Coordinates of C-alpha atoms and ligand atoms in Angstrom, one line a residue:
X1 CA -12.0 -6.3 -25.3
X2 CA -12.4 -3.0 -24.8
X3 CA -8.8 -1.3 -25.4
X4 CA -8.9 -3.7 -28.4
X5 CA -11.9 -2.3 -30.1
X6 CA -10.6 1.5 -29.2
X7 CA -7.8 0.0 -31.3
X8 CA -10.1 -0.2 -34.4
X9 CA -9.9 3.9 -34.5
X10 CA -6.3 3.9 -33.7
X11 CA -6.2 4.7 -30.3
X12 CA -3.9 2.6 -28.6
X13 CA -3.1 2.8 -24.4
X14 CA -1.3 6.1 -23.4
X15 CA 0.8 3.9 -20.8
X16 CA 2.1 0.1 -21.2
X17 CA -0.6 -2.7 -20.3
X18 CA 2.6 -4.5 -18.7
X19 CA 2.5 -2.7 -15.2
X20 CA 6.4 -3.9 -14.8
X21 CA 7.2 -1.1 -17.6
X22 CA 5.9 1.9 -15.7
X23 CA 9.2 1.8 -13.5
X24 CA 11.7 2.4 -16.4
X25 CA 9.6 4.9 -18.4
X26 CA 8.8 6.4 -15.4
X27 CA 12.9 7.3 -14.6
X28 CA 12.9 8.1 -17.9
X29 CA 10.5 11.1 -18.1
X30 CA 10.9 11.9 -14.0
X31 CA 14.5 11.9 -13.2
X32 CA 16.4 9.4 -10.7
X33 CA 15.4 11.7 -7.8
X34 CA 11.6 11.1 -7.2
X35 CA 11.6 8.0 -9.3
X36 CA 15.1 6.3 -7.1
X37 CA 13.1 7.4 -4.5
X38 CA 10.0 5.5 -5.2
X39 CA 11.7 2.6 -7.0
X40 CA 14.5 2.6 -4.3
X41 CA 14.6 -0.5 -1.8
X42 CA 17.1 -1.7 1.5
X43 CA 20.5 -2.0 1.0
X44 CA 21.6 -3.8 -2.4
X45 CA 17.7 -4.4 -3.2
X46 CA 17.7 -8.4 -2.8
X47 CA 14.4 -8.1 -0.5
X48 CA 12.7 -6.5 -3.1
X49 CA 14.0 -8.7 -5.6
X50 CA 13.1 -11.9 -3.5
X51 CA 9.3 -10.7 -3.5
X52 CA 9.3 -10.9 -7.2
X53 CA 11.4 -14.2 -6.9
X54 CA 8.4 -15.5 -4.6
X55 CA 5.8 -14.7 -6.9
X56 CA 7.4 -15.5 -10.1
X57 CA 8.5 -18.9 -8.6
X58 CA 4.9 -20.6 -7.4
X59 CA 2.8 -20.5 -10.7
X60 CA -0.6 -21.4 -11.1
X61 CA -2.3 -24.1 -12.3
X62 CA -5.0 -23.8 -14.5
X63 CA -8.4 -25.9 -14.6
X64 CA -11.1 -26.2 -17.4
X65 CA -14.4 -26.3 -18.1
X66 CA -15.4 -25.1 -15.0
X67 CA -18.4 -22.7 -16.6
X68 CA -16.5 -18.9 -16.0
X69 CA -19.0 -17.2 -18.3
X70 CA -20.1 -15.0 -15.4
X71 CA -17.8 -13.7 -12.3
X72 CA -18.3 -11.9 -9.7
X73 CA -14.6 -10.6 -8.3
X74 CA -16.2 -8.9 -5.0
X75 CA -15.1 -9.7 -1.9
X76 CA -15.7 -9.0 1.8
X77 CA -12.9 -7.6 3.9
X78 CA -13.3 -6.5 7.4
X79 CA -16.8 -6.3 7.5
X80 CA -16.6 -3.4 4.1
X81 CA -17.6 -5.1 0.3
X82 CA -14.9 -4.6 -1.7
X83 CA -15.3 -4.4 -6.1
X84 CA -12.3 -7.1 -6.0
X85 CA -9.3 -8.2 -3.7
X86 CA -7.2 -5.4 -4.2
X87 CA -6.6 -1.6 -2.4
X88 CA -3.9 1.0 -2.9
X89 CA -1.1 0.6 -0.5
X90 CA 0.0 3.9 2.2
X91 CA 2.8 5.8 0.1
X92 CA 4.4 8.9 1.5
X93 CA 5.0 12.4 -0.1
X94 CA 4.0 11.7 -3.6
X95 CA 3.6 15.4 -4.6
X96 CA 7.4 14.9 -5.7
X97 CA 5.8 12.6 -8.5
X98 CA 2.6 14.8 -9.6
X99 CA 1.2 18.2 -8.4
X100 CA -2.1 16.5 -8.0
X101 CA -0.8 14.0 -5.4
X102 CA -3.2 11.9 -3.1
X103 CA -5.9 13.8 -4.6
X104 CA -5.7 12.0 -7.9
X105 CA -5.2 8.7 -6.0
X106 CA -8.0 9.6 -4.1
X107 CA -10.8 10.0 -7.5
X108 CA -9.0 7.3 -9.2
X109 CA -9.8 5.1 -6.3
X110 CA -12.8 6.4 -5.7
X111 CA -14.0 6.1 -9.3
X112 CA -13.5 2.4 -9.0
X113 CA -14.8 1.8 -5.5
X114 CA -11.1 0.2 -4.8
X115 CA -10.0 1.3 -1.0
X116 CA -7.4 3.8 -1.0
X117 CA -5.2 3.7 2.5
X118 CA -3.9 7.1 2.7
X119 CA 0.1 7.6 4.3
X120 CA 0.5 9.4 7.2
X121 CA 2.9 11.1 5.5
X122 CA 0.9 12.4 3.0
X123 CA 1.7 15.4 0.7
X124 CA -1.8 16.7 1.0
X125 CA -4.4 16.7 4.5
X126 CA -6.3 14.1 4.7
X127 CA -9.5 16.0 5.1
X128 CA -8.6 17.0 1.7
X129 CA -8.4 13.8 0.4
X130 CA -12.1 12.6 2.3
X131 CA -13.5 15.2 0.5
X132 CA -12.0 13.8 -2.8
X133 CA -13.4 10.8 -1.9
X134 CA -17.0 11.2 -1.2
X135 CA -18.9 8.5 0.6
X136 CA -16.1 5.8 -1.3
X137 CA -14.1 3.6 1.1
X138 CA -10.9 5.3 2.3
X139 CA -8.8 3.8 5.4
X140 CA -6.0 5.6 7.3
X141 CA -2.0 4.4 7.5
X142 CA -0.7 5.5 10.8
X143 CA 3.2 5.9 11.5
X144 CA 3.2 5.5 15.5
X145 CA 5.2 7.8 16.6
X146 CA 6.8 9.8 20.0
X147 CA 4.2 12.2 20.6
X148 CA 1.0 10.6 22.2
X149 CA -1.0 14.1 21.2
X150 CA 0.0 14.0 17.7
X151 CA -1.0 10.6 17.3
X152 CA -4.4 11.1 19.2
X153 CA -5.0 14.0 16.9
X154 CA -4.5 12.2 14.0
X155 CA -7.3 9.2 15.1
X156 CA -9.4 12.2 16.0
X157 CA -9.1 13.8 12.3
X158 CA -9.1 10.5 10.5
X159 CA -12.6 9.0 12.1
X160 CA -14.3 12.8 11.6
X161 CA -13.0 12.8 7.8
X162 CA -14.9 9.4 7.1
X163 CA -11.8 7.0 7.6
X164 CA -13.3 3.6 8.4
X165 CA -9.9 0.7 8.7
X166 CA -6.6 2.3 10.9
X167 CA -3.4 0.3 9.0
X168 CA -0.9 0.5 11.9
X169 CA 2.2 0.5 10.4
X170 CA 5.0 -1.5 12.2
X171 CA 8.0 -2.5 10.5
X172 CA 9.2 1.6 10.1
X173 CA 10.0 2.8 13.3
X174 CA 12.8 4.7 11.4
X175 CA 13.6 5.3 8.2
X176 CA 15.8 1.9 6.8
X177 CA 19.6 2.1 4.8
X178 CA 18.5 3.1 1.5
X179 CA 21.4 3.5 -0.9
X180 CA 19.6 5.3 -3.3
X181 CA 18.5 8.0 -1.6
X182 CA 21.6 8.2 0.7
X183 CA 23.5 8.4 -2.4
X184 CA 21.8 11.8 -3.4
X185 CA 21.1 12.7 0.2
X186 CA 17.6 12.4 -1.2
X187 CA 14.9 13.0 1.5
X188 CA 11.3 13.8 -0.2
X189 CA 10.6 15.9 2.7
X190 CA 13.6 18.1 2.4
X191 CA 12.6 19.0 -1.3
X192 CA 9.6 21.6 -0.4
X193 CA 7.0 18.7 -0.2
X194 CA 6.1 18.4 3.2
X195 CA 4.2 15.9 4.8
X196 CA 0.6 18.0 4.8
X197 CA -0.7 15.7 7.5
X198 CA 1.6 16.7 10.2
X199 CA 2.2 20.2 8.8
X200 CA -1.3 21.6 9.4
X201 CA -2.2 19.3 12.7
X202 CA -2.2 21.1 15.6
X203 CA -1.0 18.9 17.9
X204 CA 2.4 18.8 15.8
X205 CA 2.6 22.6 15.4
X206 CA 2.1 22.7 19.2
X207 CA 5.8 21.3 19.0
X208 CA 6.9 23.7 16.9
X209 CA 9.2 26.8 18.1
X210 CA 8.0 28.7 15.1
X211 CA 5.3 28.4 12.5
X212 CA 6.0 26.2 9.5
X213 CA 6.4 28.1 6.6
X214 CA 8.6 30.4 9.1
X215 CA 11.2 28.0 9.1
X216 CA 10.2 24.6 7.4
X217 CA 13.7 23.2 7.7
X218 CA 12.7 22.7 11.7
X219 CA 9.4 21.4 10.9
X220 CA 11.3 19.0 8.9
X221 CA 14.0 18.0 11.9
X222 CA 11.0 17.4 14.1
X223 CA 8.6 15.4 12.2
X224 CA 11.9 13.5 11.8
X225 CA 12.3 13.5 15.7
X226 CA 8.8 12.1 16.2
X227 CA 7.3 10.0 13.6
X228 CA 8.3 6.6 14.2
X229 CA 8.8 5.6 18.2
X230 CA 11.3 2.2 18.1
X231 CA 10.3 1.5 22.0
X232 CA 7.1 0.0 21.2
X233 CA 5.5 -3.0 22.2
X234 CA 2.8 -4.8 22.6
X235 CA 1.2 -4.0 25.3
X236 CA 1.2 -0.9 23.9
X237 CA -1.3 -1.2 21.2
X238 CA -4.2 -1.1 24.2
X239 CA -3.5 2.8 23.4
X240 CA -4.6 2.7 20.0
X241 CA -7.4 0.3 20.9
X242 CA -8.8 2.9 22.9
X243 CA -8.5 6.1 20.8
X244 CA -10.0 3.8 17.7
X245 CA -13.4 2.1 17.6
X246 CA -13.1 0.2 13.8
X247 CA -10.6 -2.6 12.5
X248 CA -7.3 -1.9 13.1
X249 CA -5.1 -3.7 10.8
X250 CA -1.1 -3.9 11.6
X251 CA 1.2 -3.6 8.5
X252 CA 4.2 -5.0 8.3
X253 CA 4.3 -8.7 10.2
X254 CA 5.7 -11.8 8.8
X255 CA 6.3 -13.7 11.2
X256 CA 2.9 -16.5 12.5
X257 CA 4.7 -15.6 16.2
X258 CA 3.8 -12.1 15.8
X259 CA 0.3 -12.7 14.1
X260 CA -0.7 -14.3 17.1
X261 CA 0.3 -12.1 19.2
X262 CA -1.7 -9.6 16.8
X263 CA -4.8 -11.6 17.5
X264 CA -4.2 -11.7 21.0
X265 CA -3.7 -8.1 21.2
X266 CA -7.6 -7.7 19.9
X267 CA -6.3 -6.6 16.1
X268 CA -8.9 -7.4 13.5
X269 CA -6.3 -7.7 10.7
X270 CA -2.8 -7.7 9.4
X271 CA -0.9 -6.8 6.5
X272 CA 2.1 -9.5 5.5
X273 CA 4.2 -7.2 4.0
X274 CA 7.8 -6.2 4.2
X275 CA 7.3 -2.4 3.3
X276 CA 8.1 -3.7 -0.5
X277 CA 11.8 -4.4 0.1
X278 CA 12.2 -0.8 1.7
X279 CA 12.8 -1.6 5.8
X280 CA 15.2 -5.1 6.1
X281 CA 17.5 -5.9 3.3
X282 CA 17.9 -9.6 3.5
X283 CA 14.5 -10.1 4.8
X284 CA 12.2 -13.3 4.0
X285 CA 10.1 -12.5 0.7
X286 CA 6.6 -11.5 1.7
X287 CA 4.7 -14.2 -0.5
X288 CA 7.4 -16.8 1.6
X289 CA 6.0 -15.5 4.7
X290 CA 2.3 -15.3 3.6
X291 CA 1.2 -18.8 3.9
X292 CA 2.8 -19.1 7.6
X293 CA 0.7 -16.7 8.6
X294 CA -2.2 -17.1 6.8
X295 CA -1.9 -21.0 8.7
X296 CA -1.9 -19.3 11.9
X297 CA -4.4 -16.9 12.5
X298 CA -6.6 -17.3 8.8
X299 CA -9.6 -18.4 11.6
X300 CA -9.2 -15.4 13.6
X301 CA -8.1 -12.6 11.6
X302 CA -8.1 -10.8 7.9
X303 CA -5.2 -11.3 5.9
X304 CA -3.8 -8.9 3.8
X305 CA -0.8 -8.8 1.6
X306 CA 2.2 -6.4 -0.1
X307 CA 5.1 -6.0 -1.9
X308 CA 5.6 -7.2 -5.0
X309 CA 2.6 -7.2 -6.6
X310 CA 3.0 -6.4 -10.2
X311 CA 0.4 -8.2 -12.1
X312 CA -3.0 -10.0 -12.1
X313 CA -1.4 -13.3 -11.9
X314 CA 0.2 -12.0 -8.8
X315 CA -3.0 -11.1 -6.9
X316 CA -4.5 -15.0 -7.7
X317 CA -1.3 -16.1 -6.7
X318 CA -1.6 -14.6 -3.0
X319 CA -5.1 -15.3 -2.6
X320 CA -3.9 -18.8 -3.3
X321 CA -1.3 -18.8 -0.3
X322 CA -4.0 -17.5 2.2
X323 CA -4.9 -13.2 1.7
X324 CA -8.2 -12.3 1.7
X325 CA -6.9 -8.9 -0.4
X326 CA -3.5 -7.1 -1.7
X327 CA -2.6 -3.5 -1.6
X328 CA -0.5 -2.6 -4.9
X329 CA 2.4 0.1 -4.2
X330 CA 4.7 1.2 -6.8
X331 CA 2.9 0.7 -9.8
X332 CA 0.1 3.5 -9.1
X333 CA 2.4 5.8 -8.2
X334 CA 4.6 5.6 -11.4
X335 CA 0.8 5.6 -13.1
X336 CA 0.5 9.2 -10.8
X337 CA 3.6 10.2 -11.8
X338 CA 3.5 9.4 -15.9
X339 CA -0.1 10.8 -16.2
X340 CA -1.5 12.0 -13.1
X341 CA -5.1 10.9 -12.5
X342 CA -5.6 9.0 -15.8
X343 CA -2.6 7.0 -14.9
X344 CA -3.6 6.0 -11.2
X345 CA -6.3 4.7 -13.2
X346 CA -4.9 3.1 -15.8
X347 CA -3.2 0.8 -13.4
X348 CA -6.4 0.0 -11.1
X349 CA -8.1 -0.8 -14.7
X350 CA -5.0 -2.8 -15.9
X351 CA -4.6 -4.9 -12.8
X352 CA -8.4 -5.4 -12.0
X353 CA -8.9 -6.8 -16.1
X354 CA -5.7 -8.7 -15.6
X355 CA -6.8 -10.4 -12.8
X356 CA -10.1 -11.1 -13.8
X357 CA -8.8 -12.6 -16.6
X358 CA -6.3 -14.6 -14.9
X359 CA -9.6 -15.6 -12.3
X360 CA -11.2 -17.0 -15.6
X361 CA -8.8 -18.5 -17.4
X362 CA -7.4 -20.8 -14.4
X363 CA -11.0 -22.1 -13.8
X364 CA -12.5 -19.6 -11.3
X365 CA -16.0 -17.4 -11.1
X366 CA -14.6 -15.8 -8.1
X367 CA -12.0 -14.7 -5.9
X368 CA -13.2 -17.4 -2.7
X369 CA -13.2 -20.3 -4.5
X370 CA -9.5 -19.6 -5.3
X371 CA -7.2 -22.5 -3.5
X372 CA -3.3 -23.7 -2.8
X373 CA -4.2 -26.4 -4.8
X374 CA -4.4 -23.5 -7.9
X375 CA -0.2 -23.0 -7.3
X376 CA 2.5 -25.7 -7.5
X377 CA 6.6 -24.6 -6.8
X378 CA 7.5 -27.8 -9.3
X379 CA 6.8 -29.8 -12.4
X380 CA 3.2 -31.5 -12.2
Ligands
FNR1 C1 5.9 3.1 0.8 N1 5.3 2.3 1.8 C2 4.7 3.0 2.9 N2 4.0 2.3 3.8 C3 3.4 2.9 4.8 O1 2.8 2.2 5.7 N3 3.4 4.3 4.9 C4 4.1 5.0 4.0 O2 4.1 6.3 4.1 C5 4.8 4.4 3.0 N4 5.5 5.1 2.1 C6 6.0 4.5 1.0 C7 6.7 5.3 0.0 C8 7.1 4.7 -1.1 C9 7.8 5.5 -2.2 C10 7.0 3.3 -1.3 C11 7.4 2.6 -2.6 C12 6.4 2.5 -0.4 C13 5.1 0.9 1.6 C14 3.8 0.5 0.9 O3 2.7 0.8 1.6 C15 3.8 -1.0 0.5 O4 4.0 -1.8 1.6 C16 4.8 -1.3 -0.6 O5 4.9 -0.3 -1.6 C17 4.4 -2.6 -1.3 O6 5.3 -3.1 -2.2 P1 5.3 -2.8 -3.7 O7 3.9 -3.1 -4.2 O8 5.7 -1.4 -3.9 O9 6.3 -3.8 -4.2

């Protein structure tokens, strides 16, 4: 009630309470660059539209007097209590949407106690962003790439700068067919961003025939060169084993095969996510692929989901096909983008209320009592 009763005095929201808004006004105030960049999918964009279409499709099924008065949205998630089910997902190179970058992400998620999984390919060093953070919970996205130093470095900086989870990003071993971008030959690293991360590491300047700011273009063509590595497999994930000692989580599967094999490999987690539409046009629909793997290795490991969450409704619906938690992408960052800080905010307190709402008003007190049987696909 609380935006309501500020209403009283005339002050109304500076952004829309419907999180699906922030895109347009967003392009509107930023320009197609950044903003077709960040709203920007694979090929003609039917991947990103099917993980609405997923979502939209199942809908819930509300139950009453069930005694909601009090709720309690906390969760546990690999071993860490969590305020509710929900973290900010790994995106790269936002300084092209706000000065302030990953460090606004960083105190709006730390202001609310809601994970934030820093990119790799952050605009700003990640020791930087730890020390936005304080003691809040901050876990690290990792693009596995070519160079075995670079990546050992960046497992060596993470753990001293207070990361606890490693997200192990799979489905981008190289950059997908992006129309948008292409289109404007639009490459976020290109346009004096940088990615921070690799920029100041040592191990990557150690690659470098010249120092950065010397000739950035170059720093540019080799990050390119080395940060995804498309001969991976398996087996190979015994590497990152070693050079991490907390949950590693991988990003990006969809398939119950590979989920096994995730579990097999020793992971303590994965993300069902198809990089929101970005990586395979044509792909399955995350929340289609959710409950497959949810069915196949829920006993053994954590659960987490992306891409296409929008709303409230949408984080009840995939706790209802199986997640123990969502990460949220696009909407914080047009929230970054429109008003910095405030806005990354904005949209953490907009989808946390939604939810608990939705929680309440479908019969719930909390997030682990929430069922398939709270979703049907047809008339009841
Ligand atoms: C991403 N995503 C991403 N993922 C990752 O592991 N490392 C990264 O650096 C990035 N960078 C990135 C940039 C931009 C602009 C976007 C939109 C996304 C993917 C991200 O973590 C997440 O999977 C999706 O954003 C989830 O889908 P929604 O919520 O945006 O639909």
């Amino acid at each position: 009630y609380e935006i309501y009763l500020n209403g009283m005095t005339g002050a109304v929201p500076r952004l829309p309470t419907d999180l699906t808004r922030l895109e347009e006004l967003a392009e509107h105030r930023l320009g197609p660059g950044p903003v077709g960049y960040v709203a920007g999918s694979a090929g003609e964009g039917s991947t990103a539209r099917a993980n609405r279409a997923a979502l939209d499709r199942r809908r819930i099924v509300p139950r009453m007097l069930r005694d909601v008065q009090e709720r309690d949205l906390s969760v546990e998630v690999l071993g860490r209590a969590l305020p509710a089910p929900l973290a900010l997902a790994p995106v790269g190179t936002i300084s092209i949407m706000h000065p302030d970058a990953e460090s606004a992400v960083a105190r709006a998620a730390a202001a609310h106690g809601v994970p934030y999984v820093l990119s790799s390919a952050s605009s700003t060093p990640m020791e930087q962003v730890a020390e936005e953070m304080g003691d809040a919970e901050r876990w690290f996205q990792l693009y596995w790439g070519k160079d075995r130093e670079v990546t050992r470095s960046f497992l060596g900086r993470a753990k001293a700068a207070g990361f606890t989870v490693l997200v192990v990003t799979l489905d981008t071993p190289m950059m997908a067919w992006r129309p948008r971008d292409l289109d404007q030959a639009y490459l976020p690293f290109l346009h004096g961003v940088g990615t921070a991360n690799y920029f100041t590491d040592p191990a990557f300047r150690a690659g470098l025939a010249q120092p950065v700011h010397e000739d950035p273009n170059a720093a540019v063509r080799h990050f390119l060169g080395l940060f995804g590595d498309a001969s991976h497999t398996w087996p190979d994930l015994a590497f990152l084993r070693e050079h991490w000692d907390g949950p590693i989580v991988l990003k990006g599967v969809l398939h119950p095969d590979d989920a096994r094999l995730a579990a097999d490999a020793g992971m303590d987690g994965v993300v069902v996510s198809n990089h929101g539409g970005r990586q395979v046009a044509g792909s399955v629909a995350a929340a289609d692929a959710l409950p497959g793997v949810a069915a196949a290795v829920g006993d053994r490991l954590t659960v987490l989901f992306d891409s296409g969450v929008r709303t409230g409704a949408d984080v009840f619906k995939a706790l209802a096909l199986g997640a123990r938690a969502v990460l949220l992408g696009r909407p914080y960052v047009y929230g970054l983008g429109l008003d910095g800080q405030a806005g990354v905010e904005h949209v953490i307190r907009c989808a946390l209320a939604e939810f608990d709402l939705t929680l309440a008003l479908s019969g719930h007190a909390t997030p682990a009592t929430v069922t398939a049987d709270d979703l049907t696909e047809t008339p009841i």
